[in-house]
């Protein structure tokens, strides 16, 4: 299934978006201004009709565009790319339809068809909350995560420790990684404060949640690709690469580096402050190691069959996001 979003459907969506924002009001024709033309008069004047020139039509259309459609287009773009987010849902849906259609050849290399559909829903919801800044942060996470997953992928496949489905993500991966971030994004646009917590604190939680998952991906994939010696985090016992709860010096260094990438990007697009880079980065690194402890103590243990990778990922992001929010309030004066 290589073309999930039909191009004709996208064209209809775009036409609907364009029409709904740009249709100018046309007053009704006043019957009193219409002169009755007798049939014989029409026959007499038929030869005097002059065809409309193309130049005149073009001038009229240009005037219509400049006066009405131009203002509507500016208003639509201003809404879609609002710095503060809170974009109308239908606009976010339409734009994501276009973006996902344009990027589908690349996205299908990273996502299963079901993962593609769920990512579309996630992208729409992120754009309608945090706008282009939240959307691009999540997309950057996806591309960086996929990039590091492909490092020495064939070698990892031969050893049986590579990600399944060729590294492509399904719905469970999408929500296990981004559900926490989406909740934070939704809370951040409910006003200056929501449930007694400031909007900027939720935004910090959003960045930290995605940074946590990226840190975990860097640790796992680089550790499996380059880790020379791996230890179980709880006992320091030497184990094989790919063992749940295993850590290595190479993977640990990658986790620290990977956890800083999204907060740094967030700083440049003014999603978070400069001090917040360290807060989010530390929270991501801590949560990444906490996830290793969960893997070593609970995963694949009797009575914990429900503790799947996706559940662990969700818990991991909650810990990273929550820690960053607490640290932001305590050390950065956020409220």
Short mmCIF file of C-alpha atoms in Angstrom, two decimals, residues 144-305:
data_model
loop_
_atom_site.label_atom_id
_atom_site.label_comp_id
_atom_site.label_asym_id
_atom_site.label_seq_id
_atom_site.Cartn_x
_atom_site.Cartn_y
_atom_site.Cartn_z
CA UNK A 144 16.81 11.46 13.49
CA UNK A 145 15.44 8.31 15.09
CA UNK A 146 15.19 6.61 11.71
CA UNK A 147 18.67 7.78 10.75
CA UNK A 148 20.31 6.29 13.84
CA UNK A 149 18.22 3.11 13.53
CA UNK A 150 19.78 2.48 10.10
CA UNK A 151 23.35 2.67 11.44
CA UNK A 152 24.92 -0.73 10.68
CA UNK A 153 21.42 -2.07 10.22
CA UNK A 154 22.40 -5.08 8.10
CA UNK A 155 24.96 -6.12 10.67
CA UNK A 156 22.40 -5.80 13.45
CA UNK A 157 19.94 -7.86 11.42
CA UNK A 158 22.44 -10.67 11.05
CA UNK A 159 22.94 -10.69 14.82
CA UNK A 160 19.18 -10.68 15.41
CA UNK A 161 19.13 -7.39 17.36
CA UNK A 162 17.78 -5.02 14.70
CA UNK A 163 14.38 -3.37 14.86
CA UNK A 164 11.65 -5.46 13.23
CA UNK A 165 9.92 -4.63 9.93
CA UNK A 166 13.13 -3.17 8.57
CA UNK A 167 13.05 -0.44 11.19
CA UNK A 168 9.66 0.88 10.09
CA UNK A 169 7.38 2.16 12.88
CA UNK A 170 3.79 1.09 13.41
CA UNK A 171 0.92 2.70 15.37
CA UNK A 172 2.17 1.25 18.67
CA UNK A 173 5.52 2.94 18.12
CA UNK A 174 3.91 6.25 17.15
CA UNK A 175 1.80 6.54 20.29
CA UNK A 176 4.27 4.87 22.64
CA UNK A 177 6.76 7.55 21.66
CA UNK A 178 4.57 10.63 21.19
CA UNK A 179 1.44 10.27 23.33
CA UNK A 180 3.00 12.10 26.28
CA UNK A 181 4.26 14.87 24.02
CA UNK A 182 0.80 15.30 22.47
CA UNK A 183 -0.86 15.59 25.89
CA UNK A 184 1.65 18.29 26.87
CA UNK A 185 1.06 20.12 23.60
CA UNK A 186 -2.71 20.06 24.11
CA UNK A 187 -2.41 21.33 27.69
CA UNK A 188 -0.06 24.14 26.66
CA UNK A 189 -2.70 25.86 24.52
CA UNK A 190 -5.50 25.87 27.11
CA UNK A 191 -4.50 29.32 28.36
CA UNK A 192 -1.69 30.92 30.35
CA UNK A 193 -2.22 28.25 32.99
CA UNK A 194 -4.01 24.91 32.98
CA UNK A 195 -4.54 22.79 36.09
CA UNK A 196 -2.33 25.24 37.94
CA UNK A 197 0.62 24.73 35.58
CA UNK A 198 1.92 27.38 33.20
CA UNK A 199 1.78 26.99 29.43
CA UNK A 200 5.57 27.27 29.07
CA UNK A 201 6.01 24.40 31.55
CA UNK A 202 3.86 22.16 29.36
CA UNK A 203 5.88 23.18 26.31
CA UNK A 204 9.06 22.19 28.16
CA UNK A 205 7.40 18.85 28.94
CA UNK A 206 6.59 18.42 25.25
CA UNK A 207 10.20 18.94 24.19
CA UNK A 208 11.53 16.75 27.00
CA UNK A 209 9.16 13.88 26.13
CA UNK A 210 10.40 13.67 22.55
CA UNK A 211 14.01 14.27 23.66
CA UNK A 212 13.68 11.35 26.08
CA UNK A 213 12.56 8.96 23.37
CA UNK A 214 15.28 10.15 20.99
CA UNK A 215 17.87 9.71 23.74
CA UNK A 216 16.66 6.14 24.25
CA UNK A 217 16.80 5.43 20.51
CA UNK A 218 20.36 6.79 20.26
CA UNK A 219 21.46 4.73 23.27
CA UNK A 220 19.92 1.53 21.94
CA UNK A 221 20.94 1.77 18.29
CA UNK A 222 24.46 3.13 18.79
CA UNK A 223 25.05 0.73 21.66
CA UNK A 224 24.03 -2.23 19.49
CA UNK A 225 26.10 -1.00 16.56
CA UNK A 226 29.32 0.09 18.31
CA UNK A 227 29.11 -1.11 21.90
CA UNK A 228 32.18 -3.24 22.64
CA UNK A 229 31.22 -4.23 26.17
CA UNK A 230 27.67 -4.22 27.50
CA UNK A 231 26.59 -4.51 31.13
CA UNK A 232 23.28 -5.01 32.83
CA UNK A 233 22.51 -1.66 34.45
CA UNK A 234 21.29 -3.18 37.73
CA UNK A 235 24.13 -5.65 38.44
CA UNK A 236 26.89 -4.58 36.00
CA UNK A 237 26.99 -8.17 34.82
CA UNK A 238 28.31 -8.53 31.28
CA UNK A 239 25.55 -9.40 28.82
CA UNK A 240 25.05 -9.59 25.07
CA UNK A 241 24.24 -6.41 23.11
CA UNK A 242 20.50 -6.03 22.68
CA UNK A 243 19.68 -7.49 26.10
CA UNK A 244 16.89 -5.61 27.88
CA UNK A 245 18.48 -3.29 30.43
CA UNK A 246 21.95 -3.51 28.90
CA UNK A 247 24.15 -0.41 28.71
CA UNK A 248 27.50 0.39 27.15
CA UNK A 249 29.88 3.34 27.22
CA UNK A 250 29.18 4.06 23.56
CA UNK A 251 25.42 3.87 24.00
CA UNK A 252 25.50 6.00 27.15
CA UNK A 253 27.46 8.74 25.39
CA UNK A 254 25.04 8.60 22.46
CA UNK A 255 22.10 8.89 24.86
CA UNK A 256 23.47 12.10 26.34
CA UNK A 257 24.15 13.57 22.89
CA UNK A 258 20.80 12.50 21.43
CA UNK A 259 18.88 13.93 24.37
CA UNK A 260 20.23 17.41 23.65
CA UNK A 261 19.39 17.61 19.94
CA UNK A 262 15.68 18.44 20.14
CA UNK A 263 16.03 20.97 23.01
CA UNK A 264 18.73 22.73 20.98
CA UNK A 265 16.40 22.84 17.98
CA UNK A 266 13.62 24.05 20.27
CA UNK A 267 15.82 26.91 21.40
CA UNK A 268 16.49 28.09 17.85
CA UNK A 269 12.78 28.13 17.00
CA UNK A 270 12.01 29.76 20.38
CA UNK A 271 10.07 26.81 21.68
CA UNK A 272 12.20 26.69 24.84
CA UNK A 273 14.87 28.87 26.49
CA UNK A 274 18.63 28.33 26.59
CA UNK A 275 18.67 27.05 30.22
CA UNK A 276 15.83 24.70 29.31
CA UNK A 277 18.21 22.86 26.97
CA UNK A 278 20.15 21.56 29.97
CA UNK A 279 16.98 20.79 31.92
CA UNK A 280 15.36 18.84 29.09
CA UNK A 281 18.65 17.16 28.20
CA UNK A 282 19.29 16.01 31.77
CA UNK A 283 15.71 14.80 32.17
CA UNK A 284 15.97 12.84 28.91
CA UNK A 285 19.26 11.24 29.96
CA UNK A 286 17.91 10.31 33.39
CA UNK A 287 14.72 8.84 31.95
CA UNK A 288 16.71 6.88 29.38
CA UNK A 289 18.67 5.16 32.16
CA UNK A 290 15.47 4.68 34.17
CA UNK A 291 14.06 2.86 31.15
CA UNK A 292 17.08 0.53 31.22
CA UNK A 293 16.30 -0.25 34.87
CA UNK A 294 12.70 -1.08 33.92
CA UNK A 295 13.94 -3.31 31.14
CA UNK A 296 16.34 -5.14 33.41
CA UNK A 297 13.89 -5.68 36.28
CA UNK A 298 10.44 -6.06 34.71
CA UNK A 299 10.54 -6.74 30.98
CA UNK A 300 10.36 -10.36 29.92
CA UNK A 301 9.76 -11.39 33.53
CA UNK A 302 7.01 -13.73 34.69
CA UNK A 303 3.81 -11.87 35.43
CA UNK A 304 4.87 -8.80 33.42
CA UNK A 305 3.87 -9.86 29.93
#
